[in-house]
Coordinates of C-alpha atoms and ligand atoms in Angstrom, one line a residue:
M6 CA 116.1 132.1 -79.0
K7 CA 113.3 133.2 -76.6
Y8 CA 111.3 131.2 -74.2
I9 CA 107.5 131.4 -73.5
S10 CA 105.1 129.7 -71.1
T11 CA 102.9 126.9 -72.0
R12 CA 100.0 128.5 -70.1
G13 CA 99.8 131.5 -72.4
D14 CA 102.3 134.0 -70.8
Q15 CA 103.9 135.4 -74.1
T16 CA 106.6 137.4 -72.2
E17 CA 109.7 136.4 -73.9
R18 CA 112.7 135.3 -71.9
H19 CA 116.3 134.3 -72.6
F20 CA 117.9 131.1 -71.7
C21 CA 119.8 132.5 -68.6
E22 CA 116.8 134.2 -67.3
I23 CA 114.9 130.9 -67.0
L24 CA 118.0 128.7 -66.1
L25 CA 117.8 129.2 -62.4
E26 CA 113.9 129.2 -62.4
G27 CA 111.3 126.5 -62.0
L28 CA 107.8 127.2 -63.3
A29 CA 107.0 130.2 -65.3
P30 CA 105.2 132.9 -63.3
D31 CA 101.8 131.8 -64.7
G32 CA 102.3 128.1 -63.5
G33 CA 103.2 126.8 -66.9
L34 CA 106.6 125.3 -68.1
Y35 CA 109.0 127.1 -70.3
L36 CA 109.3 126.2 -74.1
P37 CA 111.3 127.8 -77.0
T38 CA 109.1 130.1 -79.2
H39 CA 109.8 127.7 -82.0
Y40 CA 112.1 124.6 -82.8
P41 CA 115.1 125.4 -84.9
K42 CA 115.1 123.2 -88.0
V43 CA 118.0 121.0 -88.9
D44 CA 118.4 120.6 -92.6
A45 CA 119.9 117.5 -94.5
A46 CA 123.3 119.4 -94.9
T47 CA 123.5 120.2 -91.3
L48 CA 122.8 116.5 -90.3
T49 CA 125.6 115.5 -92.7
R50 CA 128.0 117.9 -91.1
W51 CA 127.0 116.9 -87.5
R52 CA 127.4 113.0 -88.3
G53 CA 131.4 113.5 -87.7
L54 CA 131.4 115.6 -84.6
S55 CA 132.3 114.4 -81.1
Y56 CA 129.9 114.4 -78.4
A57 CA 130.8 117.7 -77.0
Q58 CA 131.0 119.3 -80.4
L59 CA 127.5 118.0 -81.3
A60 CA 126.2 119.2 -77.9
F61 CA 127.7 122.7 -78.5
E62 CA 126.0 122.9 -82.0
I63 CA 122.5 121.9 -80.7
L64 CA 122.9 124.1 -77.6
S65 CA 124.0 127.1 -79.6
L66 CA 120.7 127.0 -81.4
Y67 CA 118.8 127.5 -78.1
I68 CA 121.1 129.8 -76.1
D69 CA 122.1 133.2 -77.3
D70 CA 123.1 134.8 -73.9
I71 CA 126.4 132.9 -73.2
P72 CA 129.3 133.8 -75.5
A73 CA 130.0 130.9 -78.0
A74 CA 133.6 130.4 -76.5
D75 CA 132.3 130.1 -72.9
L76 CA 129.4 127.6 -73.9
K77 CA 131.9 125.7 -75.8
A78 CA 134.3 125.5 -72.8
L79 CA 131.3 124.6 -70.6
V80 CA 130.2 121.7 -72.8
E81 CA 133.9 120.4 -73.2
K82 CA 134.3 120.4 -69.4
T83 CA 131.1 118.4 -69.1
Y84 CA 131.0 115.5 -71.8
T85 CA 134.4 113.9 -71.0
R86 CA 135.8 110.4 -71.3
A87 CA 136.9 110.9 -67.8
T88 CA 133.3 111.4 -66.6
Y89 CA 131.5 109.0 -69.0
G90 CA 134.1 106.2 -69.5
T91 CA 134.1 106.2 -73.2
E92 CA 135.1 108.5 -76.2
A93 CA 131.4 108.1 -77.5
I94 CA 129.9 109.1 -74.2
V95 CA 126.6 107.5 -75.1
P96 CA 127.7 104.3 -77.0
V97 CA 125.2 102.3 -78.8
R98 CA 125.4 98.6 -78.9
R99 CA 123.5 96.1 -81.0
L100 CA 121.3 93.4 -79.4
D101 CA 119.7 91.9 -82.4
D102 CA 119.0 92.9 -85.9
G103 CA 117.8 96.4 -86.0
L104 CA 117.5 96.4 -82.2
F105 CA 120.1 98.6 -80.3
I106 CA 120.8 99.8 -76.7
E107 CA 122.1 103.4 -76.2
A108 CA 124.0 103.7 -72.8
L109 CA 123.0 106.9 -71.1
S110 CA 124.2 105.6 -67.7
N111 CA 127.9 105.6 -67.6
G112 CA 128.1 108.9 -65.7
P113 CA 129.1 109.2 -61.9
T114 CA 125.8 107.9 -60.5
L115 CA 125.0 105.2 -63.1
A116 CA 121.8 106.6 -64.4
F117 CA 120.8 108.8 -67.3
K118 CA 120.0 111.8 -65.1
D119 CA 123.8 112.5 -65.0
M120 CA 123.7 113.3 -68.8
A121 CA 121.8 116.6 -68.1
M122 CA 122.5 117.2 -64.6
Q123 CA 126.4 117.4 -65.0
L124 CA 125.9 120.1 -67.5
L125 CA 123.5 121.9 -65.2
G126 CA 126.1 122.0 -62.5
N127 CA 128.4 123.8 -64.9
L128 CA 125.9 126.0 -66.2
F129 CA 124.9 127.1 -62.7
E130 CA 128.3 127.8 -61.5
Y131 CA 129.1 130.1 -64.7
E132 CA 125.9 131.9 -64.4
L133 CA 125.9 132.4 -60.6
A134 CA 129.5 133.8 -60.9
R135 CA 128.5 136.0 -63.7
R136 CA 125.6 137.4 -61.6
G137 CA 127.8 137.7 -58.3
E138 CA 124.9 135.3 -56.7
E139 CA 124.6 132.3 -54.7
L140 CA 122.0 129.5 -54.9
N141 CA 120.8 127.0 -52.1
I142 CA 119.3 124.0 -53.8
L143 CA 116.7 122.3 -51.6
G144 CA 115.3 118.9 -52.7
A145 CA 113.8 115.6 -51.7
T146 CA 114.9 112.3 -53.0
S147 CA 114.2 108.7 -52.7
G148 CA 117.3 107.9 -54.8
D149 CA 118.4 108.7 -58.4
T150 CA 117.6 112.5 -58.6
G151 CA 119.3 113.4 -55.4
S152 CA 122.5 111.7 -56.1
A153 CA 122.6 112.9 -59.7
A154 CA 122.2 116.5 -58.3
E155 CA 124.8 116.1 -55.6
Y156 CA 127.4 114.7 -58.0
A157 CA 126.6 117.5 -60.5
M158 CA 127.0 120.3 -57.9
R159 CA 129.7 118.9 -55.5
G160 CA 132.5 121.5 -55.3
K161 CA 130.7 124.0 -57.4
R162 CA 131.3 127.7 -56.6
G163 CA 128.1 129.6 -55.4
V164 CA 126.0 126.4 -54.9
R165 CA 124.9 124.5 -52.0
V166 CA 122.8 121.5 -51.8
F167 CA 120.4 120.6 -49.2
M168 CA 119.0 117.1 -50.1
L169 CA 116.3 115.5 -47.9
S170 CA 115.8 111.6 -48.0
P171 CA 113.7 109.2 -45.8
Q172 CA 115.7 107.8 -43.1
G173 CA 116.8 104.3 -43.8
R174 CA 114.6 103.8 -46.9
M175 CA 117.2 104.1 -49.6
S176 CA 119.3 101.1 -50.7
P177 CA 122.7 100.7 -48.8
F178 CA 124.3 101.5 -52.2
Q179 CA 122.3 104.6 -52.8
Q180 CA 123.0 105.9 -49.3
A181 CA 126.7 105.2 -49.7
Q182 CA 126.7 107.1 -53.0
M183 CA 125.2 110.1 -51.6
F184 CA 126.6 110.1 -47.8
S185 CA 130.1 109.3 -48.7
L186 CA 130.4 112.8 -50.4
Q187 CA 132.6 114.9 -48.3
D188 CA 132.4 118.2 -50.2
P189 CA 131.4 121.0 -47.8
N190 CA 128.7 122.3 -50.2
I191 CA 126.6 119.1 -50.1
H192 CA 124.4 118.5 -47.1
N193 CA 122.7 115.2 -46.8
I194 CA 119.6 115.5 -44.3
T195 CA 117.8 112.3 -43.6
I196 CA 114.2 112.8 -42.3
D197 CA 112.8 110.5 -39.6
G198 CA 109.8 109.8 -41.9
V199 CA 108.8 108.7 -45.5
F200 CA 109.5 110.1 -48.9
D201 CA 106.2 112.3 -48.8
D202 CA 107.3 113.8 -45.6
C203 CA 110.4 115.0 -47.2
Q204 CA 108.4 116.5 -50.1
D205 CA 106.1 118.1 -47.8
I206 CA 109.0 119.8 -46.0
V207 CA 110.4 121.0 -49.4
K208 CA 107.0 122.5 -50.3
A209 CA 106.6 124.1 -46.9
V210 CA 110.0 125.8 -47.2
S211 CA 109.4 126.9 -50.8
N212 CA 105.9 128.3 -49.8
D213 CA 107.7 130.7 -47.2
L214 CA 108.5 133.3 -49.8
A215 CA 110.2 135.5 -47.4
F216 CA 112.6 132.7 -46.5
K217 CA 112.9 131.5 -50.0
R218 CA 114.1 135.0 -51.1
Q219 CA 116.3 135.7 -48.2
H220 CA 118.1 132.4 -48.6
R221 CA 118.0 132.1 -52.2
I222 CA 116.5 128.7 -52.3
G223 CA 116.2 127.0 -55.7
T224 CA 115.6 123.4 -57.1
V225 CA 117.0 121.2 -59.9
N226 CA 113.8 119.3 -60.8
S227 CA 113.0 117.6 -64.0
I228 CA 110.9 120.7 -65.5
N229 CA 114.2 122.7 -65.8
W230 CA 114.5 123.5 -69.5
A231 CA 118.3 123.3 -69.5
R232 CA 118.0 119.7 -68.4
L233 CA 115.6 118.8 -71.2
L234 CA 117.7 120.5 -73.6
A235 CA 121.0 118.6 -72.7
Q236 CA 119.0 115.4 -73.3
V237 CA 118.2 116.5 -77.0
V238 CA 121.7 115.9 -77.8
Y239 CA 121.7 112.0 -77.2
Y240 CA 118.9 111.5 -79.7
F241 CA 121.1 113.0 -82.4
A242 CA 124.1 110.9 -81.2
G243 CA 122.1 107.7 -81.2
Y244 CA 120.8 108.4 -84.6
F245 CA 124.3 108.9 -86.1
Q246 CA 125.5 105.7 -84.4
V247 CA 122.8 103.4 -86.2
T248 CA 122.4 104.9 -89.5
S249 CA 124.9 105.1 -92.3
G250 CA 124.8 108.6 -93.6
A251 CA 123.1 107.8 -97.0
P252 CA 121.2 110.9 -98.3
E253 CA 119.3 112.5 -95.5
A254 CA 116.3 114.5 -96.2
G255 CA 116.3 116.1 -92.8
A256 CA 113.9 118.7 -92.0
A257 CA 113.6 119.8 -95.7
G258 CA 111.6 116.5 -96.3
L259 CA 109.3 116.7 -93.2
S260 CA 106.4 119.3 -93.3
P261 CA 105.6 121.0 -96.7
K262 CA 106.8 124.6 -96.5
G263 CA 104.0 127.1 -95.9
S264 CA 101.7 124.9 -94.2
A265 CA 103.5 124.7 -90.9
P266 CA 102.6 127.0 -88.1
P267 CA 105.4 129.3 -87.0
W268 CA 106.5 127.3 -84.2
G269 CA 107.1 124.2 -86.2
G270 CA 104.0 122.2 -86.3
P271 CA 104.1 118.4 -86.1
A272 CA 106.7 116.7 -88.2
A273 CA 105.3 114.3 -90.7
A274 CA 107.1 110.9 -90.9
P275 CA 109.9 111.7 -93.2
S276 CA 110.1 109.8 -96.5
N277 CA 113.1 108.9 -98.5
T278 CA 115.5 109.1 -95.3
E279 CA 117.0 106.7 -92.9
Q280 CA 114.7 106.7 -90.0
V281 CA 115.1 105.3 -86.5
S282 CA 112.7 104.9 -83.5
F283 CA 113.5 105.1 -79.8
A284 CA 112.2 103.4 -76.8
V285 CA 112.2 105.3 -73.7
P286 CA 111.5 104.1 -70.0
S287 CA 109.3 107.0 -68.7
G288 CA 108.4 108.6 -65.5
N289 CA 108.1 112.3 -65.4
F290 CA 108.2 112.4 -69.2
G291 CA 111.5 114.4 -69.4
N292 CA 113.5 112.1 -71.3
V293 CA 111.1 111.3 -74.1
C294 CA 110.1 114.9 -74.2
A295 CA 113.7 115.8 -75.4
G296 CA 113.1 113.0 -78.2
H297 CA 110.0 114.9 -79.1
V298 CA 112.1 118.2 -79.4
A299 CA 114.7 116.4 -81.4
R300 CA 112.0 115.0 -83.9
M301 CA 110.5 118.5 -84.0
M302 CA 113.8 119.8 -85.1
G303 CA 113.9 117.4 -87.9
L304 CA 115.8 114.3 -86.7
P305 CA 114.2 111.5 -88.8
I306 CA 112.4 109.8 -85.8
A307 CA 109.6 107.3 -86.9
Q308 CA 108.4 106.4 -83.5
L309 CA 108.8 107.7 -79.9
V310 CA 107.8 104.5 -77.9
V311 CA 106.8 105.6 -74.3
A312 CA 107.3 102.7 -72.0
T313 CA 105.8 102.8 -68.4
N314 CA 105.7 100.3 -65.6
E315 CA 102.5 99.6 -63.6
N316 CA 102.1 103.3 -63.0
D317 CA 100.8 103.7 -66.4
V318 CA 99.5 107.4 -66.4
L319 CA 101.2 108.0 -69.6
D320 CA 100.5 104.7 -71.3
E321 CA 96.7 105.3 -70.6
F322 CA 97.1 108.8 -72.1
F323 CA 98.8 107.8 -75.4
R324 CA 96.4 104.9 -75.9
T325 CA 93.1 106.9 -75.1
G326 CA 93.8 110.8 -74.8
R327 CA 92.8 110.6 -71.2
Y328 CA 95.1 112.0 -68.5
R329 CA 94.3 110.8 -65.2
V330 CA 96.6 111.8 -62.2
R331 CA 97.0 109.0 -59.5
S332 CA 96.6 109.4 -55.9
S333 CA 99.6 108.3 -53.6
A334 CA 97.6 105.3 -52.6
E335 CA 97.2 104.4 -56.4
T336 CA 100.9 104.8 -57.1
H337 CA 102.6 101.2 -57.1
E338 CA 106.2 100.8 -55.6
T339 CA 107.9 98.8 -58.2
S340 CA 111.1 97.3 -59.2
S341 CA 111.7 100.1 -61.5
P342 CA 111.3 102.8 -58.9
S343 CA 112.5 105.7 -60.8
M344 CA 109.4 105.5 -62.9
D345 CA 107.0 105.3 -59.9
I346 CA 105.2 108.6 -60.7
S347 CA 101.5 109.6 -60.1
K348 CA 101.8 112.6 -62.6
A349 CA 104.2 113.3 -65.3
S350 CA 105.5 116.7 -64.5
N351 CA 107.0 117.5 -68.1
F352 CA 104.1 116.2 -70.0
E353 CA 102.3 119.6 -70.2
R354 CA 105.0 120.6 -72.8
F355 CA 104.1 117.9 -75.2
V356 CA 100.2 118.8 -74.7
F357 CA 101.1 122.5 -75.7
D358 CA 102.5 121.3 -79.0
L359 CA 99.7 118.7 -79.5
L360 CA 97.0 121.4 -79.1
G361 CA 98.6 123.8 -81.3
R362 CA 100.3 125.9 -78.6
D363 CA 97.0 127.0 -77.4
G364 CA 98.2 128.4 -74.0
A365 CA 94.5 129.3 -72.7
R366 CA 93.4 125.7 -73.3
V367 CA 96.5 124.3 -71.7
A368 CA 96.1 126.5 -68.7
D369 CA 92.5 125.3 -68.4
L370 CA 93.5 121.6 -68.6
F371 CA 96.5 121.5 -66.3
G372 CA 95.1 124.2 -64.1
A373 CA 91.4 124.1 -63.7
A374 CA 90.5 120.7 -65.0
L375 CA 93.3 119.0 -62.9
A376 CA 92.2 120.6 -59.7
R377 CA 88.6 119.9 -60.4
D378 CA 88.6 116.5 -61.9
G379 CA 92.1 115.2 -61.3
G380 CA 92.6 115.0 -65.2
F381 CA 91.2 115.6 -68.4
Q382 CA 90.0 113.7 -71.7
L383 CA 91.0 115.1 -75.0
S384 CA 88.4 115.1 -77.9
A385 CA 88.7 112.2 -80.5
E386 CA 90.0 114.6 -83.1
E387 CA 92.8 115.8 -80.7
T388 CA 93.6 112.2 -79.7
A389 CA 94.0 111.4 -83.4
R390 CA 96.8 114.0 -83.6
I391 CA 99.0 112.0 -81.3
A392 CA 100.0 109.6 -84.0
G393 CA 101.4 112.6 -86.1
F394 CA 103.9 113.4 -83.5
G395 CA 105.3 109.7 -83.6
F396 CA 104.1 108.6 -80.2
V397 CA 103.1 105.2 -79.2
S398 CA 103.3 103.5 -75.7
G399 CA 102.9 100.4 -73.7
K400 CA 103.8 99.1 -70.2
S401 CA 105.5 96.3 -68.4
T402 CA 104.8 94.3 -65.1
H403 CA 107.4 93.2 -62.8
A404 CA 107.4 89.6 -64.3
D405 CA 107.8 91.2 -67.7
R406 CA 110.9 93.0 -66.5
L407 CA 112.4 90.0 -64.9
A408 CA 111.8 87.7 -68.0
T409 CA 113.3 90.4 -70.3
I410 CA 116.4 90.7 -68.0
R411 CA 116.7 86.9 -68.0
S412 CA 116.2 86.4 -71.8
T413 CA 118.5 89.4 -72.6
W414 CA 121.2 87.6 -70.5
Q415 CA 120.6 84.1 -71.7
D416 CA 120.3 85.1 -75.4
H417 CA 122.9 88.0 -75.7
Q418 CA 125.1 87.8 -72.5
D419 CA 123.9 91.3 -72.0
M420 CA 122.9 92.5 -68.6
I421 CA 120.4 95.2 -68.4
D422 CA 118.5 96.9 -65.3
T423 CA 114.8 96.9 -64.6
H424 CA 114.1 100.3 -66.3
T425 CA 116.0 99.5 -69.5
A426 CA 114.1 96.0 -69.5
D427 CA 110.8 97.9 -69.3
G428 CA 111.9 99.9 -72.4
L429 CA 113.0 96.7 -74.4
K430 CA 109.9 94.9 -73.5
V431 CA 107.8 97.7 -74.8
A432 CA 110.0 98.3 -77.9
R433 CA 109.7 94.8 -79.1
E434 CA 105.8 95.3 -79.4
H435 CA 106.4 98.3 -81.7
R436 CA 109.2 97.1 -84.1
Q437 CA 108.6 98.2 -87.8
P438 CA 110.2 96.5 -90.6
G439 CA 113.5 98.3 -91.9
V440 CA 113.4 100.8 -88.9
P441 CA 116.2 100.5 -86.3
M442 CA 114.9 100.6 -82.7
I443 CA 117.1 102.2 -80.1
V444 CA 116.1 101.3 -76.5
L445 CA 117.5 104.1 -74.1
E446 CA 119.4 102.4 -71.3
T447 CA 118.6 104.5 -68.2
A448 CA 120.4 102.8 -65.5
L449 CA 123.2 100.3 -64.8
P450 CA 122.1 97.0 -63.4
A451 CA 124.5 97.5 -60.5
K452 CA 122.1 100.2 -59.1
F453 CA 119.3 97.7 -58.8
A454 CA 121.0 94.7 -57.5
A455 CA 118.2 93.0 -55.8
S456 CA 116.1 92.6 -58.9
I457 CA 119.0 91.4 -60.9
E458 CA 119.6 88.7 -58.3
E459 CA 116.0 87.8 -58.3
A460 CA 116.0 87.4 -62.1
L461 CA 119.4 85.8 -62.7
G462 CA 120.3 84.4 -59.4
R463 CA 123.7 86.3 -59.5
A464 CA 124.8 89.8 -58.5
P465 CA 125.3 92.4 -61.2
P466 CA 129.0 93.6 -61.6
R467 CA 130.0 96.9 -60.1
P468 CA 132.2 99.7 -61.9
A469 CA 135.6 99.4 -60.0
A470 CA 135.4 103.0 -58.9
L471 CA 132.3 102.1 -56.8
E472 CA 133.7 98.9 -55.3
G473 CA 133.4 99.1 -51.5
I474 CA 131.7 102.3 -51.2
E475 CA 129.3 101.1 -48.4
A476 CA 132.5 101.1 -46.1
L477 CA 133.4 104.6 -46.7
P478 CA 132.6 107.2 -43.9
K479 CA 129.2 108.8 -44.2
R480 CA 128.3 112.5 -43.7
F481 CA 124.7 113.2 -43.0
T482 CA 122.4 114.8 -40.3
T483 CA 119.1 113.5 -39.2
L484 CA 116.2 115.7 -38.4
P485 CA 112.5 115.1 -37.3
V486 CA 109.6 115.7 -39.7
D487 CA 109.5 119.5 -39.0
A488 CA 110.1 122.2 -41.7
A489 CA 111.1 124.7 -39.1
R490 CA 114.0 122.6 -38.1
V491 CA 115.0 122.2 -41.7
K492 CA 114.9 126.0 -42.1
A493 CA 116.9 126.5 -39.2
Y494 CA 119.5 124.1 -40.5
I495 CA 119.7 125.8 -43.8
E496 CA 120.2 129.1 -42.0
Q497 CA 123.0 127.8 -40.1
H498 CA 124.7 126.5 -43.0
C499 CA 124.5 129.2 -45.6
A500 CA 126.1 132.1 -43.9
A501 CA 125.5 134.6 -46.7
Ligands
PLP8 C1 114.5 109.3 -63.8 C2 114.5 108.0 -64.5 C3 113.6 107.5 -65.4 C4 112.4 108.3 -65.9 O1 112.7 109.5 -66.7 P1 111.8 110.6 -66.9 O2 112.7 111.8 -67.6 O3 111.4 111.0 -65.7 O4 110.8 110.1 -67.8 C5 113.8 106.3 -66.0 N1 114.8 105.4 -65.6 C6 115.7 105.9 -64.7 C7 116.8 105.0 -64.3 C8 115.5 107.0 -64.1 O5 116.5 107.7 -63.2

């Protein structure tokens, strides 16, 4: 499998060439040249596999520059009961008739980002050792991404993490999670400012190309293809848990042969097959974009329900074909903070497929149009194509999320977090008769205790391993809002 850019650069690259990179040189995102199709017989064979085996099968279709035995070992080391708490890794539980929750949040930081980031840590360590190189990961976080990255990279050879966070702005639990790590390759730097200051420093350091090259600065942001690919696996795993395995048409029943463009084309709603739908609490569009890839491969997905909070960039797009990036003043701080985004960084990948992989058009929309108009409006004909890709959307308010947490607790004795509540609220608006709906649980309630207490008047339970972490010794350095000071710190701590 080779990879190309969404903005027209057709240079074909292998998986490991793009693994450690961010954007493609033309500013686009990487996508495979085509989506491998999974037929009925393959789906039937995969049904009985363990999560690690399934991950190996799917990843193998996209990675041809890591020997199979090595890839297998990496995947088996990643998806273990010890890390995720269960044999199923992503257990699905039934809430109601035809309504399910798939738990993606049982990894070390209690949020779904662990699903991909843990694999990324092992892939980075493997590839850096093979090249004899080192990497210094620089990032800014207000919570989830930073801790997932640190727990994935801790103790990994060849990798250091420098993670900036706004001094005193994270919850005590989040601070404890990150700052209690004692691994010498993890550097927590609290910045005497707000999250935007942290991001500006990361940008300033990354824009210093000489410094970046000399100190091998990299990132682990959500546009990384390997992260997205790792997430494709749990759509298959969820499907197998709620369907019975009756005759599956798979890809063979999707688009008529001969009419599909070479890269795959939109998958028509499969007939004569067990279908499921997924509802996905969305921010940067990474999670649900993996669902799009699974559907393009032939997984019988009826609907991909994009759920947003008050930051409804994506809901607006899927209803109207209009993409309008929000300013930071228009970006709300909500009770589902991991979805508080002003633009959706992975979204360009879907638009590339929607527009028949027209790289020039995508370059214009996400380059010139975004810079000039802060967004774009697709034509009516283009907007009408969205339905063919299975996407629908909706949004929730703070009151909706609290009400959903409350009713789920009262009716099912099931405690869900604010992000999952967003997904469940919107999922209910899109139920179709006879089609199971799987809501992706993206975090455990323990991470967002204040909202749970507001909804239920009681504290969420905390996994035993995290009991009392606030009392552990903390390891961090505080620096002013000054990129030069951060550079000096990195220089001191990465004697290369
Ligand atoms: C990151 C995150 C999301 C949003 O996922 P995207 O891939 O950015 O759409 C939703 N919920 C939680 C808990 C998250 O950490």
